[in-house]
PDB file of C-alpha atoms in Angstrom:
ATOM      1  CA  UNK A   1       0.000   0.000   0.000  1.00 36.00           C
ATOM      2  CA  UNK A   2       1.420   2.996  -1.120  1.00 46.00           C
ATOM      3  CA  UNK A   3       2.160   5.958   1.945  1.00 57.00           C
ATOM      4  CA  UNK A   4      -0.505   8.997   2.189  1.00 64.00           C
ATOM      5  CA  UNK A   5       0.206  11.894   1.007  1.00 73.00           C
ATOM      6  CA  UNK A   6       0.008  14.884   3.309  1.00 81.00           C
ATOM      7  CA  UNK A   7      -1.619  18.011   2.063  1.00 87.00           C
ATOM      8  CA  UNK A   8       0.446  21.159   2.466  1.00 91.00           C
ATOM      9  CA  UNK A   9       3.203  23.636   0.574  1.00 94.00           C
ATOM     10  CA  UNK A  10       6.225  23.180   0.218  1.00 96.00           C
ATOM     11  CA  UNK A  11       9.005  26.678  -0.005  1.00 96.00           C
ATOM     12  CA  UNK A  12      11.292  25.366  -2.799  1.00 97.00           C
ATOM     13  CA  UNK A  13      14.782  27.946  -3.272  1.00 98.00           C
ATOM     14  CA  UNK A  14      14.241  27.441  -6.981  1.00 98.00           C
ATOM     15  CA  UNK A  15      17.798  26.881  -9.058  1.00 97.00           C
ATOM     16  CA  UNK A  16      18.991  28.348 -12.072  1.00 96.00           C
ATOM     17  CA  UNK A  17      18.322  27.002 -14.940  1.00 94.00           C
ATOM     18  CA  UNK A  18      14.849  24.807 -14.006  1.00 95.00           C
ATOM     19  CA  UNK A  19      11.608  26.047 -15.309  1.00 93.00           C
ATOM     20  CA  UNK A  20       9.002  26.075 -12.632  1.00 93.00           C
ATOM     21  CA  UNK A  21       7.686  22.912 -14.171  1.00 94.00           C
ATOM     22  CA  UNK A  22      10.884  20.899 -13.765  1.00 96.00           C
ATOM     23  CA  UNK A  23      10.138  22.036  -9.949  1.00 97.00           C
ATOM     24  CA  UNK A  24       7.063  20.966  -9.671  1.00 96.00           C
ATOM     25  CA  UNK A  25       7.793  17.817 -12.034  1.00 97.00           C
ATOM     26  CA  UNK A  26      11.060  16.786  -9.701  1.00 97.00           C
ATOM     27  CA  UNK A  27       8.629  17.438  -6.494  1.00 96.00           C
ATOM     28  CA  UNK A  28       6.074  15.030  -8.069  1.00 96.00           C
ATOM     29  CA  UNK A  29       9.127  12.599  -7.926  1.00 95.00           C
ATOM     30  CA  UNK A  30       9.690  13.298  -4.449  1.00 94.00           C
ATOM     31  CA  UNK A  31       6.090  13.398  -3.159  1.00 94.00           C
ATOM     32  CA  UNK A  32       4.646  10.081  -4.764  1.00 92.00           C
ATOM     33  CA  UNK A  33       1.635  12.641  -6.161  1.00 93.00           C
ATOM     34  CA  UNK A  34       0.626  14.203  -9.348  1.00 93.00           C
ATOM     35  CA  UNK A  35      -1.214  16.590  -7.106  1.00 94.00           C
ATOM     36  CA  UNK A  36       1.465  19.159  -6.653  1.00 95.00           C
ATOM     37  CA  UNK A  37       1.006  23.027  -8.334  1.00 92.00           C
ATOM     38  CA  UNK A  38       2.980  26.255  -7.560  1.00 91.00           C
ATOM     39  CA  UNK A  39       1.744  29.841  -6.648  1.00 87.00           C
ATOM     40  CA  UNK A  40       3.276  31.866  -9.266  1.00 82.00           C
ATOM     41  CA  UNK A  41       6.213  31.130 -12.248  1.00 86.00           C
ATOM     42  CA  UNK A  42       9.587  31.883 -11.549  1.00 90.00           C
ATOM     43  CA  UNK A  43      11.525  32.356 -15.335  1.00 89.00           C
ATOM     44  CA  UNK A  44      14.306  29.458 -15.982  1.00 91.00           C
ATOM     45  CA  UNK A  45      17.087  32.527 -15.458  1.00 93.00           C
ATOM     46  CA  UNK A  46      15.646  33.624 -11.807  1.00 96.00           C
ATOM     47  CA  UNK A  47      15.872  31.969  -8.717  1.00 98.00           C
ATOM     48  CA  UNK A  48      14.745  31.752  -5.287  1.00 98.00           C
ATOM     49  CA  UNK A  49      11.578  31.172  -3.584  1.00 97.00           C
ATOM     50  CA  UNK A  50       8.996  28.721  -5.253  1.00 96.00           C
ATOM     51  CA  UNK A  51       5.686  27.730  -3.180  1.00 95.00           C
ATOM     52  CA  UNK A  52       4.329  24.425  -4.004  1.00 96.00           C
ATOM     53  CA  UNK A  53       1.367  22.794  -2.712  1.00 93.00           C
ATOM     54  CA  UNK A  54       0.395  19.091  -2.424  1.00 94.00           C
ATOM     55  CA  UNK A  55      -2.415  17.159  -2.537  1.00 91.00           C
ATOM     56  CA  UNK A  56      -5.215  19.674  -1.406  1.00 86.00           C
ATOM     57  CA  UNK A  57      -3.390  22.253  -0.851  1.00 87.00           C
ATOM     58  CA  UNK A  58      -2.839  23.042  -4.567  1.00 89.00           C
ATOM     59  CA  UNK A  59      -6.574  24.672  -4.009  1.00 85.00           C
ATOM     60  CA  UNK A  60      -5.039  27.332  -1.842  1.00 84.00           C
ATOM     61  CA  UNK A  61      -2.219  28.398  -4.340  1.00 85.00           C
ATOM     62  CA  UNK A  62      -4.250  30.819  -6.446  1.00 82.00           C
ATOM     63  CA  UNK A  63      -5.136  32.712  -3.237  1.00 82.00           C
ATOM     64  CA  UNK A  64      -1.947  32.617  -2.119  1.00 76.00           C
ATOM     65  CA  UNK A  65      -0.504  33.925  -5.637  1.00 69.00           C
ATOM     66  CA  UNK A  66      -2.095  37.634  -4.807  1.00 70.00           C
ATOM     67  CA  UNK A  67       0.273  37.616  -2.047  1.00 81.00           C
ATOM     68  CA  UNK A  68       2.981  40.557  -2.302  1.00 91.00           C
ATOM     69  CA  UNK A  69       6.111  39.464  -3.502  1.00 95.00           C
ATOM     70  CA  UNK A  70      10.011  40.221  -3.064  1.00 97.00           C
ATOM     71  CA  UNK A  71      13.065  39.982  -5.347  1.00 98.00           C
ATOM     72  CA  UNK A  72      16.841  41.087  -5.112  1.00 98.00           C
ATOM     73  CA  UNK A  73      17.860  41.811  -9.401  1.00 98.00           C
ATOM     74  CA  UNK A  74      20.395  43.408 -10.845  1.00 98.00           C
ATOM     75  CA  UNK A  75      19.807  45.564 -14.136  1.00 98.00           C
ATOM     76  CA  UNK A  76      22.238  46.422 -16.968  1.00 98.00           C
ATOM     77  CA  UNK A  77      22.050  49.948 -18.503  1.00 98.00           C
ATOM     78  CA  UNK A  78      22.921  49.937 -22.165  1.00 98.00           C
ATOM     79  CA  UNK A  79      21.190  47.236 -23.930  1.00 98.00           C
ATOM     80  CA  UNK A  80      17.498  46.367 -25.036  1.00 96.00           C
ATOM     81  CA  UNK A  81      16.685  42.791 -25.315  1.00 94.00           C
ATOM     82  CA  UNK A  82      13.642  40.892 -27.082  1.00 88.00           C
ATOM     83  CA  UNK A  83      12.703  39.131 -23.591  1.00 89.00           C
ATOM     84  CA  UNK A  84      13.765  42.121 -21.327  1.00 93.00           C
ATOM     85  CA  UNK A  85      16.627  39.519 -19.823  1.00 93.00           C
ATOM     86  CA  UNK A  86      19.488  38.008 -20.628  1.00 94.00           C
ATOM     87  CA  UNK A  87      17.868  35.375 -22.292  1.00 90.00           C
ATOM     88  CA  UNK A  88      16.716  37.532 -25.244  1.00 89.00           C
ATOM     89  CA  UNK A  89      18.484  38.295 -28.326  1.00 90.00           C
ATOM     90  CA  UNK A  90      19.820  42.024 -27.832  1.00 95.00           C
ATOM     91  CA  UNK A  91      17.799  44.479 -30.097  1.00 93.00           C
ATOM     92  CA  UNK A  92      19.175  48.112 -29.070  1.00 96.00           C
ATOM     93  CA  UNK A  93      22.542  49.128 -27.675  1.00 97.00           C
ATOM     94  CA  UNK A  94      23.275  52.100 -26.394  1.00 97.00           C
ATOM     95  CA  UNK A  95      27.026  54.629 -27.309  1.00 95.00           C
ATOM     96  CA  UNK A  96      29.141  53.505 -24.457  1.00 94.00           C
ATOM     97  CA  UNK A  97      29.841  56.922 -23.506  1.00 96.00           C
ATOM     98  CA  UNK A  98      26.461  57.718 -23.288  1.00 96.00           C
ATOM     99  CA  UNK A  99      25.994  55.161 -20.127  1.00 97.00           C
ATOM    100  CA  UNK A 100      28.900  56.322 -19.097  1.00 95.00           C
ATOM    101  CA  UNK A 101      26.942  59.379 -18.848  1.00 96.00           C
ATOM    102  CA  UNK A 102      24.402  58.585 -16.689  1.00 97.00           C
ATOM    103  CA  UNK A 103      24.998  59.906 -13.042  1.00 97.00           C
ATOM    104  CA  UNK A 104      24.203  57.492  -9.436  1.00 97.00           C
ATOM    105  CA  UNK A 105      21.399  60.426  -9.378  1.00 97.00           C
ATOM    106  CA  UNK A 106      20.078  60.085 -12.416  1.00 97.00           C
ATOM    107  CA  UNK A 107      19.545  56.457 -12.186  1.00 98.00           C
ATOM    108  CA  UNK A 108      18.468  56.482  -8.541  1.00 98.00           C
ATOM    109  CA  UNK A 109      15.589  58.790  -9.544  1.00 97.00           C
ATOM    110  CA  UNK A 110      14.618  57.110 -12.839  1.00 98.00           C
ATOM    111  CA  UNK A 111      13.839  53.856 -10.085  1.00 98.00           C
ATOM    112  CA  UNK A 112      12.273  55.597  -7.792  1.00 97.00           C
ATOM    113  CA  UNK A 113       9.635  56.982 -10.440  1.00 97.00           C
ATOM    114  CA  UNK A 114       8.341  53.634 -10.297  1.00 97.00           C
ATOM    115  CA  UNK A 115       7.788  53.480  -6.639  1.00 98.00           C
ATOM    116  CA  UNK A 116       3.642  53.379  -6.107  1.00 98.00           C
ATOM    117  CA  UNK A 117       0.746  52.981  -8.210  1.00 98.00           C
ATOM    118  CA  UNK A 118       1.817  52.303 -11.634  1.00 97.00           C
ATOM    119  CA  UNK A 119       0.635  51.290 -14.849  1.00 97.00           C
ATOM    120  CA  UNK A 120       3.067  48.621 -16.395  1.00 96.00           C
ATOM    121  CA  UNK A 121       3.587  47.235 -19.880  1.00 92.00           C
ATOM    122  CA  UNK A 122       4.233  43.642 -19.074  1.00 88.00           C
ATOM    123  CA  UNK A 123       6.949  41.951 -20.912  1.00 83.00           C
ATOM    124  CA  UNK A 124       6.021  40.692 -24.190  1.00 73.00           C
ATOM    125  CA  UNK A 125       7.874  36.844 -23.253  1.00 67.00           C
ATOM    126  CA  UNK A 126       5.059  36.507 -19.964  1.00 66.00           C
ATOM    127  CA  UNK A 127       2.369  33.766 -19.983  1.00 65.00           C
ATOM    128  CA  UNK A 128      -0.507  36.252 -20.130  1.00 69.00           C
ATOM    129  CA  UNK A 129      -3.332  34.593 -23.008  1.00 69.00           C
ATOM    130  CA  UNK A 130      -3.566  36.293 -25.944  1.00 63.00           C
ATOM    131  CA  UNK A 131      -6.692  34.861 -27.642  1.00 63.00           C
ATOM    132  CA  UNK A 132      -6.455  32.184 -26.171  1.00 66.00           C
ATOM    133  CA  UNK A 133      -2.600  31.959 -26.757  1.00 65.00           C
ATOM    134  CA  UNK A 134       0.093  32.436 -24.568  1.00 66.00           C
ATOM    135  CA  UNK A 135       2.360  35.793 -25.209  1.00 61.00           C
ATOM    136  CA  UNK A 136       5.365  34.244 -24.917  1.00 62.00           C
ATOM    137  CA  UNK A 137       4.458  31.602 -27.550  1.00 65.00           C
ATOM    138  CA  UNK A 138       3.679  33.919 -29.880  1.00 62.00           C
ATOM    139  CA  UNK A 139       6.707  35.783 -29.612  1.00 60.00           C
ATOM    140  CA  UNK A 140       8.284  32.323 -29.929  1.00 66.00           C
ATOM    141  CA  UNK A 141       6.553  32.234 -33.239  1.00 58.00           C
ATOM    142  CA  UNK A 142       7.561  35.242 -35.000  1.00 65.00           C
ATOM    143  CA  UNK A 143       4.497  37.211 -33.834  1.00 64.00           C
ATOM    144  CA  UNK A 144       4.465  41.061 -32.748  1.00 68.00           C
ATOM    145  CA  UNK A 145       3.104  41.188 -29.305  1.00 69.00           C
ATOM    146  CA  UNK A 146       1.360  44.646 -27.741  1.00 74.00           C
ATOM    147  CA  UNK A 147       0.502  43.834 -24.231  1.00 78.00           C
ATOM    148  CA  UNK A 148      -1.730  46.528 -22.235  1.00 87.00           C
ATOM    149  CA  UNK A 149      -0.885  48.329 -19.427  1.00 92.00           C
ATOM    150  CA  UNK A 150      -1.650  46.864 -15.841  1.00 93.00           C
ATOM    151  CA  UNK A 151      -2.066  48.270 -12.535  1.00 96.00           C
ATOM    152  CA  UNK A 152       0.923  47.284 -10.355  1.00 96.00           C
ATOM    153  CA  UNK A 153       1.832  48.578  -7.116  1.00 97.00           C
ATOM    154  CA  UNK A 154       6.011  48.896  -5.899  1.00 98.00           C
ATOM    155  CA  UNK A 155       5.621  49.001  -2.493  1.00 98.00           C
ATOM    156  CA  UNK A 156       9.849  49.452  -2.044  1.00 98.00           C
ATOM    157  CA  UNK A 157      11.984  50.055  -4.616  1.00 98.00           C
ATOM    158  CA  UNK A 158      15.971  49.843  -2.930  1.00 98.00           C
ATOM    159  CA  UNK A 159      18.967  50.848  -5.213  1.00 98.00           C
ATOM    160  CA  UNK A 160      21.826  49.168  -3.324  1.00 98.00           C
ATOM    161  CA  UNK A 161      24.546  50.010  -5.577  1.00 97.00           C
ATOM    162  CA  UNK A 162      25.328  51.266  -9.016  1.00 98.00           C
ATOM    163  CA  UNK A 163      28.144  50.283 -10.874  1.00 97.00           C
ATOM    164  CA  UNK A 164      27.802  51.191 -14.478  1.00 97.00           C
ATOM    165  CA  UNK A 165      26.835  49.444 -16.430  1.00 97.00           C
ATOM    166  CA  UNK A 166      25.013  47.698 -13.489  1.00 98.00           C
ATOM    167  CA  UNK A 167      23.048  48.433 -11.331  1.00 98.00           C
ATOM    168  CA  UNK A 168      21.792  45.916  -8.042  1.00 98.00           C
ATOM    169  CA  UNK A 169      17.870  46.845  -6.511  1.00 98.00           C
ATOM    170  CA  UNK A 170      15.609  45.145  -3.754  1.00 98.00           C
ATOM    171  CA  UNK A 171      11.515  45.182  -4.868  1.00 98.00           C
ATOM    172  CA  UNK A 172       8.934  44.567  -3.004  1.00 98.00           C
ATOM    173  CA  UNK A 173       5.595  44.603  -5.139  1.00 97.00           C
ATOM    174  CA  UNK A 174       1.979  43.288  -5.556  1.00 95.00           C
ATOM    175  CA  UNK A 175       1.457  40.456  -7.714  1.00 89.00           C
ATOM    176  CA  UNK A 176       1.831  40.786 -11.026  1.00 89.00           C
ATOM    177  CA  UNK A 177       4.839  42.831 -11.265  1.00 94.00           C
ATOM    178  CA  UNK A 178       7.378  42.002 -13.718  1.00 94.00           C
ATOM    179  CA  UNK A 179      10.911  42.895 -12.464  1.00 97.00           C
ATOM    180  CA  UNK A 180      11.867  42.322 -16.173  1.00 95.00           C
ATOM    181  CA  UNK A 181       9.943  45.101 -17.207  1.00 96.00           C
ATOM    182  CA  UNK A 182      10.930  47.861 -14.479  1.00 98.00           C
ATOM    183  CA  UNK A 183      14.689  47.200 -15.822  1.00 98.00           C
ATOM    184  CA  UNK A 184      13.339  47.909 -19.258  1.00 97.00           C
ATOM    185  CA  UNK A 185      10.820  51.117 -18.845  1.00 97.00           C
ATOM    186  CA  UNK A 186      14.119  52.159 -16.596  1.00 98.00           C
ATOM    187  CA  UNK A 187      16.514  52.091 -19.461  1.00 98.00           C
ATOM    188  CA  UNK A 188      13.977  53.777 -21.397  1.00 97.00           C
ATOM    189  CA  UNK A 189      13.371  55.924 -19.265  1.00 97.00           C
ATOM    190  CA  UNK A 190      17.326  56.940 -19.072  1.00 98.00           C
ATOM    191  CA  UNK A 191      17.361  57.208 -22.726  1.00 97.00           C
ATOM    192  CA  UNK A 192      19.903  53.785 -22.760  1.00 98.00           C
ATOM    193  CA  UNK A 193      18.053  50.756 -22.777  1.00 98.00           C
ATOM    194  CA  UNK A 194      18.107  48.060 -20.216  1.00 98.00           C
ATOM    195  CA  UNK A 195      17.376  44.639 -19.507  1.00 98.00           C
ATOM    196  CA  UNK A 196      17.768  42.065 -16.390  1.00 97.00           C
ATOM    197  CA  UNK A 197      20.703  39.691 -15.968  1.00 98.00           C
ATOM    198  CA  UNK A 198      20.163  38.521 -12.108  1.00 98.00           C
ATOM    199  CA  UNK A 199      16.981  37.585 -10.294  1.00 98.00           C
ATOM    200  CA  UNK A 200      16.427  36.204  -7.486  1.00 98.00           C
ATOM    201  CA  UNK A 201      12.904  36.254  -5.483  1.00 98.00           C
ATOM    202  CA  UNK A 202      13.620  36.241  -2.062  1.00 98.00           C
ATOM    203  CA  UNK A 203       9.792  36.149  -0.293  1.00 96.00           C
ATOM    204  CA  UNK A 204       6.564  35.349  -1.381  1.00 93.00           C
ATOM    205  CA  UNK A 205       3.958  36.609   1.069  1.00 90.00           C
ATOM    206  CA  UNK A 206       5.317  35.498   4.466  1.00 90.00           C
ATOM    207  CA  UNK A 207       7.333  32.646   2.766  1.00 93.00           C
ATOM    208  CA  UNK A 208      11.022  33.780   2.428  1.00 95.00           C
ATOM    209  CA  UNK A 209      14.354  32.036   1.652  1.00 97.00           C
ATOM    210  CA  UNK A 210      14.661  31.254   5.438  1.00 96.00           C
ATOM    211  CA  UNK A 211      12.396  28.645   4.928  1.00 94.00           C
ATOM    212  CA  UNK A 212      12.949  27.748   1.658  1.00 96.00           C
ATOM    213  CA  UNK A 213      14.735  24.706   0.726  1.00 97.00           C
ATOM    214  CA  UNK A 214      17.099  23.389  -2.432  1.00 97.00           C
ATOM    215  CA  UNK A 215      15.795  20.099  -4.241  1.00 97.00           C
ATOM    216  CA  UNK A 216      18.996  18.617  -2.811  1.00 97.00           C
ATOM    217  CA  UNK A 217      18.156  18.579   0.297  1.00 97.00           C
ATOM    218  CA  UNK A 218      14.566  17.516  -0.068  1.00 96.00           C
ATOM    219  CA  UNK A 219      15.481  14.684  -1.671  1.00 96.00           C
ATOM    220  CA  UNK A 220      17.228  14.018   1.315  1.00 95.00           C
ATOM    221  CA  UNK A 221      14.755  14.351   3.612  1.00 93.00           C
ATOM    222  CA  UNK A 222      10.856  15.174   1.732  1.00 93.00           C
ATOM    223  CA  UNK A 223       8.542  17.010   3.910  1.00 90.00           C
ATOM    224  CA  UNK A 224       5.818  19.838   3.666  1.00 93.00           C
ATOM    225  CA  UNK A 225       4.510  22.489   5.884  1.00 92.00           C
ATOM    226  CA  UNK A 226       0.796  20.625   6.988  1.00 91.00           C
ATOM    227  CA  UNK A 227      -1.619  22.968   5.539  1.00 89.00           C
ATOM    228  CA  UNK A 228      -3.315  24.127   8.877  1.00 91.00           C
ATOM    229  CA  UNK A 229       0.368  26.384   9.324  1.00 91.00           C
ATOM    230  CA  UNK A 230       0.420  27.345   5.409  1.00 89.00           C
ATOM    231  CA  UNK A 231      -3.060  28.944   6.260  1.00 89.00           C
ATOM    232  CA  UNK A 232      -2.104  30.628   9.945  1.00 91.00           C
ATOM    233  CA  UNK A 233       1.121  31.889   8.240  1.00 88.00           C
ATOM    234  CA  UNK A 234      -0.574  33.558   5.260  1.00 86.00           C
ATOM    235  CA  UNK A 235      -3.798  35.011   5.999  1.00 88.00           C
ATOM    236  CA  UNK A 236      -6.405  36.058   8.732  1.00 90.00           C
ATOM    237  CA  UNK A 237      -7.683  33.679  11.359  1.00 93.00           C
ATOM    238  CA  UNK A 238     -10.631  33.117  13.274  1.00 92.00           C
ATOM    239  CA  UNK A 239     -11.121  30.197  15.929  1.00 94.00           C
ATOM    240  CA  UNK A 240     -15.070  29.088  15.544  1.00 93.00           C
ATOM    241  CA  UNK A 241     -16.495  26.922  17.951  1.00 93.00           C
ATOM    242  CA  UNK A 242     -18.173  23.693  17.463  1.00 94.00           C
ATOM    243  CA  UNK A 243     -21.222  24.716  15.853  1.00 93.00           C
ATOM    244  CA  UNK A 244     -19.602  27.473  13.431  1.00 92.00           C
ATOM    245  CA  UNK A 245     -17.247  24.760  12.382  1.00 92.00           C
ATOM    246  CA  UNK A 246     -19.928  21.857  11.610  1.00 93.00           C
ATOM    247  CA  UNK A 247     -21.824  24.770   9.582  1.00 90.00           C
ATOM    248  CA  UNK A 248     -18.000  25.574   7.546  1.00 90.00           C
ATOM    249  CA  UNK A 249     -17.239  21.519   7.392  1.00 89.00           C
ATOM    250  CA  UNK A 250     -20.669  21.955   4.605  1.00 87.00           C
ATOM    251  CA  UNK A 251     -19.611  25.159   3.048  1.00 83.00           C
ATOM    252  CA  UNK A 252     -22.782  27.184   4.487  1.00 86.00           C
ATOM    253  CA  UNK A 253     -22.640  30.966   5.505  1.00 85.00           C
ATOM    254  CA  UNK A 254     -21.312  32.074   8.552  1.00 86.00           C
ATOM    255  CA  UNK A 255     -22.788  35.459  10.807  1.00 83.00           C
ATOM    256  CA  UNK A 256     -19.221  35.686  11.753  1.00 81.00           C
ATOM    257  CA  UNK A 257     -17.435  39.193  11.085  1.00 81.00           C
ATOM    258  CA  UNK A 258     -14.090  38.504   9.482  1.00 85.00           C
ATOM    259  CA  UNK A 259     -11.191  41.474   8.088  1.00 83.00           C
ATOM    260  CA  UNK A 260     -11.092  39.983   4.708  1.00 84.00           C
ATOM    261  CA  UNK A 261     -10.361  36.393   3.356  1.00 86.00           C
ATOM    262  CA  UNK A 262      -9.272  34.745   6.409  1.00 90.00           C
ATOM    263  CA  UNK A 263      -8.943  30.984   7.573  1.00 91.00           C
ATOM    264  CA  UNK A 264     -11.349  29.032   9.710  1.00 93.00           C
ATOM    265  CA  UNK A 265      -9.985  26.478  12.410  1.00 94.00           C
ATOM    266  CA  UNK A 266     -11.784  24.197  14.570  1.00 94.00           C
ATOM    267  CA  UNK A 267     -11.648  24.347  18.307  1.00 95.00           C
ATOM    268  CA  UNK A 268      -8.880  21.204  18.187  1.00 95.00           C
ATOM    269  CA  UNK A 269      -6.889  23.834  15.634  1.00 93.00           C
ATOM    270  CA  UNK A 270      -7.531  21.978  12.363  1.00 91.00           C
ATOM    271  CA  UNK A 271      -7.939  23.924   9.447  1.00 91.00           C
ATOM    272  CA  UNK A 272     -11.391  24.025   7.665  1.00 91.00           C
ATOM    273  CA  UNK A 273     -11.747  26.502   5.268  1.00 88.00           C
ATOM    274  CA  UNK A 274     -11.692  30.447   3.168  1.00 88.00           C
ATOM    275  CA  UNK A 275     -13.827  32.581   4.338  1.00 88.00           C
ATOM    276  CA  UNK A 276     -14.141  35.775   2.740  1.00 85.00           C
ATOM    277  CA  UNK A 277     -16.823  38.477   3.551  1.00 86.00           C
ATOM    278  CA  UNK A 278     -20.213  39.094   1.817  1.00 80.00           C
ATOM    279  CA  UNK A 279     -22.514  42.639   2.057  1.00 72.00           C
ATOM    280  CA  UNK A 280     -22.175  44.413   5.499  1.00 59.00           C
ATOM    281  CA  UNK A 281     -19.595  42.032   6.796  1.00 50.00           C
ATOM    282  CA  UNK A 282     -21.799  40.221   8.645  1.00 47.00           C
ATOM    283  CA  UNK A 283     -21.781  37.284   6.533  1.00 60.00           C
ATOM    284  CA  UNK A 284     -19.491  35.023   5.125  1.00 64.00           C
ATOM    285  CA  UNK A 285     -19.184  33.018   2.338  1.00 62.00           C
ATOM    286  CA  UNK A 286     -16.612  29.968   1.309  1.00 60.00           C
ATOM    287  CA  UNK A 287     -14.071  30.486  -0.842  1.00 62.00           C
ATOM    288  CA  UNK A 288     -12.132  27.385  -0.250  1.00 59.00           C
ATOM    289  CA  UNK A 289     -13.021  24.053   2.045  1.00 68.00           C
ATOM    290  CA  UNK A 290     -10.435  22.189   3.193  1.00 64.00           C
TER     291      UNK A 290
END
């Protein structure tokens, strides 16, 4: 008899190199499950924290991928690519003297335009559909791609050091930020072109690289985080009591005030279900039963 699989995430410190789907395909492996998703791609060039679920806990990753996120990158001044990376075929380079140029100040404040409320142009290489179609598989095949702007929010935007042509930043964002892009509306917006060569995502929502772990050594040693500490760790919580929780254990409505999507628990601590609020707040709804 094969062993049961417990339901929870797993923090994976992604390596260069993988596509998220070699993760997930090597934690497969490792799990003895198909059932294993992650909250969020990380590009074959970046690396760093991954979150994978298991089992039932794949239904909590698209909740958990509107978490804020956090990345250390580093961005070269100079040079346009097709993919806004390193990856991509360079398209625009800049007179050397011209970076040479640019001034710590000038290149400080061209970043911290983009600290805030923005509208973005994603990257044309991202997995946004297109009728239907993937962009980056259109790109792939020889198409133009226009992407429309997006509301993103920078919530911190730290330029550690500049050392033309480079230049090394810390961003903390909302969901749906491509890092990719920032390095190329910055080089635009310095008259030089730019695109990423380093990336490295270093937290996603309260996940960060101190508990993230290489595929190394979970091989050695496989084990997930059980899913009633994913949810306490990541949003809201709200005790119930015995006859709240038999009502959430059949997905029914709750007259229970909660701040937002939060997680149920029973009174022995096991976790039940997404709650999220309906009209004045004084009703709740399920989003997700566990």
């Amino acid at each position: 008899m094969s062993k049961a699989v417990t339901p929870g995430l797993v923090v994976v410190d992604k390596p260069g190199g993988m596509t998220s789907h070699d993760v997930v395909s090597r934690v497969r492996r490792l799990a003895g499950t198909r059932k294993v998703g992650h909250a969020g791609t990380l590009d074959p060039m970046a690396t760093g924290v991954l979150v994978l679920g298991v089992d039932r806990a794949t239904r909590l990753l698209g909740h958990l991928m509107l978490t804020e996120k956090a990345y250390d990158a580093t961005i070269r001044l100079g040079e346009a690519t097709t993919t806004d990376d390193a990856e991509g075929e360079v398209v625009a380079t800049a007179d050397v003297a011209a970076v040479a140029e640019l001034t710590e100040e000038s290149v400080r404040a061209a970043l911290e335009a983009f600290v805030g409320d923005i509208e973005q142009v994603p990257t044309a290489v991202s997995a946004i559909k297109v009728d239907g179609k993937r962009a980056y598989a259109r790109v792939r095949d020889g198409e133009q791609v226009e992407l429309k702007a997006r509301p993103v929010t920078i919530h911190d935007l730290t330029v550690h050091e500049v050392v033309l042509p480079d230049v090394h930043i810390s961003v903390r964002c909302s969901s749906g930020t491509y890092i990719r892009a920032i390095a190329r509306d910055a080089g635009q917006a310095l008259g030089v072109g730019g695109h990423l060569t380093a990336l490295r995502r270093t937290a996603v929502g309260a996940f960060d690289l101190t508990v993230a772990r290489s595929l190394d050594v979970l091989a050695e040693g496989f084990a997930v985080l059980p899913i009633a500490e994913a949810a306490r760790a990541t949003f809201a919580c709200v005790d119930l009591d015995e006859a709240d929780a038999a009502d959430v254990r059949l997905g029914r409505k709750l007259s229970v005030e909660i701040p937002g999507l939060t997680a149920l628990f029973d009174p022995s601590g096991e976790f039940l279900a997404l709650y999220e609020p309906q009209g004045d707040r004084a009703r709740a709804v399920a989003v997700f039963v566990g």
